PDB file of C-alpha atoms in Angstrom:
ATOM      1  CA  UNK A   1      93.352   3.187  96.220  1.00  0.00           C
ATOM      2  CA  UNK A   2      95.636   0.364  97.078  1.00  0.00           C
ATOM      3  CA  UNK A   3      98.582   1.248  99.364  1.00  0.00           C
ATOM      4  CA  UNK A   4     101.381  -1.985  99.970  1.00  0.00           C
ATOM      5  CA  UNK A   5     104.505  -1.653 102.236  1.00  0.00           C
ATOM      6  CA  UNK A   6     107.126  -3.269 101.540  1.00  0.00           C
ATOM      7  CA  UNK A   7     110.197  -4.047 103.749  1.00  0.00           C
ATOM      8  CA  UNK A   8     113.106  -2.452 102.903  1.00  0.00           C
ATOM      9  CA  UNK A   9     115.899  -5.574 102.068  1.00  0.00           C
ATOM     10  CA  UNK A  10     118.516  -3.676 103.857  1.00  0.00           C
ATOM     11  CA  UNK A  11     116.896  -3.975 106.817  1.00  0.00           C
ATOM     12  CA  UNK A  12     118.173  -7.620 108.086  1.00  0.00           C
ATOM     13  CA  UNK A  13     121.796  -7.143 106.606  1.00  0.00           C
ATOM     14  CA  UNK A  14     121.998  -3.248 108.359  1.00  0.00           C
ATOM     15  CA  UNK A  15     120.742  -5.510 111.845  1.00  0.00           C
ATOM     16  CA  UNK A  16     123.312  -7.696 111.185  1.00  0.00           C
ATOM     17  CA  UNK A  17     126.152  -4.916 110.557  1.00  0.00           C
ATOM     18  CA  UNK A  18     124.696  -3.223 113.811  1.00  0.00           C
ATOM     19  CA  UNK A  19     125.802  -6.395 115.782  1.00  0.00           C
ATOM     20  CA  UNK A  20     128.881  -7.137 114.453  1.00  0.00           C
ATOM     21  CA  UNK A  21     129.803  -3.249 115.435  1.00  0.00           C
ATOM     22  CA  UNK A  22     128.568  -4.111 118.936  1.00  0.00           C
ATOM     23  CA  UNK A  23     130.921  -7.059 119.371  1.00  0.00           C
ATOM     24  CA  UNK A  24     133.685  -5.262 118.141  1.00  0.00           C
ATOM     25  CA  UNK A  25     132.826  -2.421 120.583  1.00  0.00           C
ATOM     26  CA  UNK A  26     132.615  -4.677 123.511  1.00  0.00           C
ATOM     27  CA  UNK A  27     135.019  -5.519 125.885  1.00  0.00           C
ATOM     28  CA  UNK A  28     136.051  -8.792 125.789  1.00  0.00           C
ATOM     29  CA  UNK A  29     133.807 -11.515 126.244  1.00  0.00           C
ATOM     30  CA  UNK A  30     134.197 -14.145 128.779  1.00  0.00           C
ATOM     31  CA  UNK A  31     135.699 -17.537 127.832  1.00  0.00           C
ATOM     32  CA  UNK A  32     133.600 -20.739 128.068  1.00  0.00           C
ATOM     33  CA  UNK A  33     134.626 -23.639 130.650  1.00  0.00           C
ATOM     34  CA  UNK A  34     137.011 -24.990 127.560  1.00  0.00           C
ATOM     35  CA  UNK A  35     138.565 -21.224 127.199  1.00  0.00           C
ATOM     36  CA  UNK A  36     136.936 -20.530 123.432  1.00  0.00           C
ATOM     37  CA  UNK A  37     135.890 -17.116 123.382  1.00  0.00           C
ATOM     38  CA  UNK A  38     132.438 -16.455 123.395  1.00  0.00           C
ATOM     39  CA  UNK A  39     132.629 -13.322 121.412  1.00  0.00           C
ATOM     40  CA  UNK A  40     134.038 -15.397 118.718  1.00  0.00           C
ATOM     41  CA  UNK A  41     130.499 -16.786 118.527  1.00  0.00           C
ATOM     42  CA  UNK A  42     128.439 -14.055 117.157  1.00  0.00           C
ATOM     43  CA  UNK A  43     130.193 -13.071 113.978  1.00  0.00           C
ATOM     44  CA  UNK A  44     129.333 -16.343 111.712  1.00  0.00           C
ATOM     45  CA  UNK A  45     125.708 -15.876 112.757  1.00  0.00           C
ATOM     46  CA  UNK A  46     125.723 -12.353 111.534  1.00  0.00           C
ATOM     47  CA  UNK A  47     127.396 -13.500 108.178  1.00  0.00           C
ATOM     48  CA  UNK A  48     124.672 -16.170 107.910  1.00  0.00           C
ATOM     49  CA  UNK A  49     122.112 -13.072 108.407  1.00  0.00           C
ATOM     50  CA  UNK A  50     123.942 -10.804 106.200  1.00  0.00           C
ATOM     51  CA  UNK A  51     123.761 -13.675 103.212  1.00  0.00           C
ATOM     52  CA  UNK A  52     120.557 -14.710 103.984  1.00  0.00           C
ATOM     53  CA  UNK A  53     119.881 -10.869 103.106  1.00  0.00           C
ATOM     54  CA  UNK A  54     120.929 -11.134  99.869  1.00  0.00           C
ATOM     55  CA  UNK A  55     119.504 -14.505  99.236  1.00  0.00           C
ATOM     56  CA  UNK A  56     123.137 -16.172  98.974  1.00  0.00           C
ATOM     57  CA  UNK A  57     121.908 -19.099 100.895  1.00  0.00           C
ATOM     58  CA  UNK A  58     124.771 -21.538  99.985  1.00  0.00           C
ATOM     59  CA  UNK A  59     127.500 -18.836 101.778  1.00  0.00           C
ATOM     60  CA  UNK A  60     124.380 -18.588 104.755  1.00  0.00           C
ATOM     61  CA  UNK A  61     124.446 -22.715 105.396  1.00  0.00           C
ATOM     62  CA  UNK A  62     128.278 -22.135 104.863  1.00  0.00           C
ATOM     63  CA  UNK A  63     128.345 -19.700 107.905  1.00  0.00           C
ATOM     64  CA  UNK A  64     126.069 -21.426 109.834  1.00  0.00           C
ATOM     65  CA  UNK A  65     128.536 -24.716 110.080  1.00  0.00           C
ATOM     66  CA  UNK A  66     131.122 -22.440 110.707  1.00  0.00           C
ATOM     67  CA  UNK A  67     129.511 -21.318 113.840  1.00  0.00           C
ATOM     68  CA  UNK A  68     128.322 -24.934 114.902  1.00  0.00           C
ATOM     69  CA  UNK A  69     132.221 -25.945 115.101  1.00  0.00           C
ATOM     70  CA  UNK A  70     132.544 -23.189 117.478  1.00  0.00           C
ATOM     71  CA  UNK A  71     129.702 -23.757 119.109  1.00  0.00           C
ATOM     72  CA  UNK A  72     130.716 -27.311 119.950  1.00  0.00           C
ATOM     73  CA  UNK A  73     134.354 -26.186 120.658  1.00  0.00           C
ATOM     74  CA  UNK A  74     132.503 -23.421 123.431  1.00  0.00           C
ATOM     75  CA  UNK A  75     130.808 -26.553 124.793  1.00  0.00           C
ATOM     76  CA  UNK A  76     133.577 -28.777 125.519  1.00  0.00           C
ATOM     77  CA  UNK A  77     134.486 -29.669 129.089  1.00  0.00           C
ATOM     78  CA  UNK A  78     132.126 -28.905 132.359  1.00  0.00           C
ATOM     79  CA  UNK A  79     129.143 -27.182 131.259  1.00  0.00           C
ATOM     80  CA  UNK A  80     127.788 -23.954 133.980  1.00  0.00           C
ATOM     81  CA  UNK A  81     124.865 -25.131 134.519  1.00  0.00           C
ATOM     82  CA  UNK A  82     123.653 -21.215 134.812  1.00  0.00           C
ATOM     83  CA  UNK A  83     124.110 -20.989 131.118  1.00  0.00           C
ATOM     84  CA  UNK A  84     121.935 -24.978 130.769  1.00  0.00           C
ATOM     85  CA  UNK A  85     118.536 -22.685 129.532  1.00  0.00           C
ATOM     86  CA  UNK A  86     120.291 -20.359 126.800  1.00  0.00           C
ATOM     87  CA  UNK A  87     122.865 -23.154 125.436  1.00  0.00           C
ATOM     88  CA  UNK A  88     119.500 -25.572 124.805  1.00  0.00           C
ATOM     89  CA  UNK A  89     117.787 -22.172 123.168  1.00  0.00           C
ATOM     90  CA  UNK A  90     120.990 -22.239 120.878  1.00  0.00           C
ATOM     91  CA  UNK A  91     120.812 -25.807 120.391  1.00  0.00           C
ATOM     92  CA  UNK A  92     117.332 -25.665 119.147  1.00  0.00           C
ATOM     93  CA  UNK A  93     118.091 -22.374 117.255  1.00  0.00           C
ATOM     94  CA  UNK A  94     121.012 -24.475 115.545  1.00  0.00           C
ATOM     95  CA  UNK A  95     119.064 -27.232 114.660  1.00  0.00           C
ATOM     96  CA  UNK A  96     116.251 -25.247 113.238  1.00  0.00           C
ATOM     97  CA  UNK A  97     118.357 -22.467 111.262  1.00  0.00           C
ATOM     98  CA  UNK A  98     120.354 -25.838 109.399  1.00  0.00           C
ATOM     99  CA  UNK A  99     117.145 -27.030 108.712  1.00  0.00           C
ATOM    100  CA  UNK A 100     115.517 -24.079 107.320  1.00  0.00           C
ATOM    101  CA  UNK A 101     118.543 -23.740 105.076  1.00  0.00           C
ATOM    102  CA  UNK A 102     118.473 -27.336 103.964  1.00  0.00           C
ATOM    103  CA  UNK A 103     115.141 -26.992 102.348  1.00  0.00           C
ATOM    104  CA  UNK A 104     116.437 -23.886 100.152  1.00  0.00           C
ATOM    105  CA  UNK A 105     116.257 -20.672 102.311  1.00  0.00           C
ATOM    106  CA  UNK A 106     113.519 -18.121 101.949  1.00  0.00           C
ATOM    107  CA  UNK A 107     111.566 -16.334 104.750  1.00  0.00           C
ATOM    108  CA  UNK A 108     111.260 -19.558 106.824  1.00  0.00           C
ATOM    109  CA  UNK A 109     115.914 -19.636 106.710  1.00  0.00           C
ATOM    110  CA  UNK A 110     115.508 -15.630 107.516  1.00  0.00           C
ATOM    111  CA  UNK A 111     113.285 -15.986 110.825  1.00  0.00           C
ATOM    112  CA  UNK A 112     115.071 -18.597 111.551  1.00  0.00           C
ATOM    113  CA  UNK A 113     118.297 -17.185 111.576  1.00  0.00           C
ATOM    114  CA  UNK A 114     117.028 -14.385 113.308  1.00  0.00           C
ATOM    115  CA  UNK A 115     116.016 -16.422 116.473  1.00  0.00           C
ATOM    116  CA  UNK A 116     119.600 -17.837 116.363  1.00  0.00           C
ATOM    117  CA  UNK A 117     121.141 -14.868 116.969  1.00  0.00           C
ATOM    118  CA  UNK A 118     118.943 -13.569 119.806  1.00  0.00           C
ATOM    119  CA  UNK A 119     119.723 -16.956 121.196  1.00  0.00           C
ATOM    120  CA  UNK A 120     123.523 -16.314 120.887  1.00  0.00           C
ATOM    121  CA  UNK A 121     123.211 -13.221 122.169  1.00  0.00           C
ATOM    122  CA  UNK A 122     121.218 -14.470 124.888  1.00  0.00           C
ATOM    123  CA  UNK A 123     123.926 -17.272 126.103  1.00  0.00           C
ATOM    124  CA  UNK A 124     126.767 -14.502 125.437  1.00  0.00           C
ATOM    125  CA  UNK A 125     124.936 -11.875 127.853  1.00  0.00           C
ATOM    126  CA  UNK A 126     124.125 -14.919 130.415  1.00  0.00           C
TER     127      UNK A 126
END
């Protein structure tokens, strides 16, 4: 007898709903050194996670430039050089999620844009 488990494809897009619910449960983020929120952050990578869910990779790469813009925007002026470890985690979070998405999406795009988020998270917490 063969048994195979499958994940559910809710999964990813209920993580992502969980987050957004978060952020618009907590109290206001701080503001980076240029004054951008940093809670403003979080919500295009959970729209890139919730599309990536559905395999609607197009609107996923479309998210995911939305939140490089803020991302640079956050950036701009002095950086803290507390926050120098998670904002390179981002960085290479960034860089990897585009490029997953660039060659079509899939599971690589998913995991990908998985680790962005728990990098986000990670520099919002810091």
């Amino acid at each position: 007898m063969k048994v195979t488990v499958t994940q559910s494809p809710w999964r990813q897009f209920r993580a992502a709903l969980l987050l957004l619910c978060l952020l618009v449960l907590l109290p206001g983020a701080p503001a980076s050194a240029s004054g951008a929120p940093l809670d403003e952050l979080l919500p295009p990578v959970g729209s890139a996670l919730v599309e990536a869910g559905q395999s609607r990779w197009a609107e996923a790469a479309a998210d995911v430039d939305s939140f490089a813009a803020l991302w640079r925007s956050a950036n701009e002026g002095t950086p803290d050089p507390a926050l120098a470890g998670p904002a390179a985690e981002v960085d290479a979070a960034l860089a990897a999620a585009a490029e997953a998405l660039a060659d079509g999406g899939g599971a690589p795009a998913k995991s990908a844009l998985s680790t962005l988020a728990r990098s986000v998270d990670a520099f919002v917490t810091a």
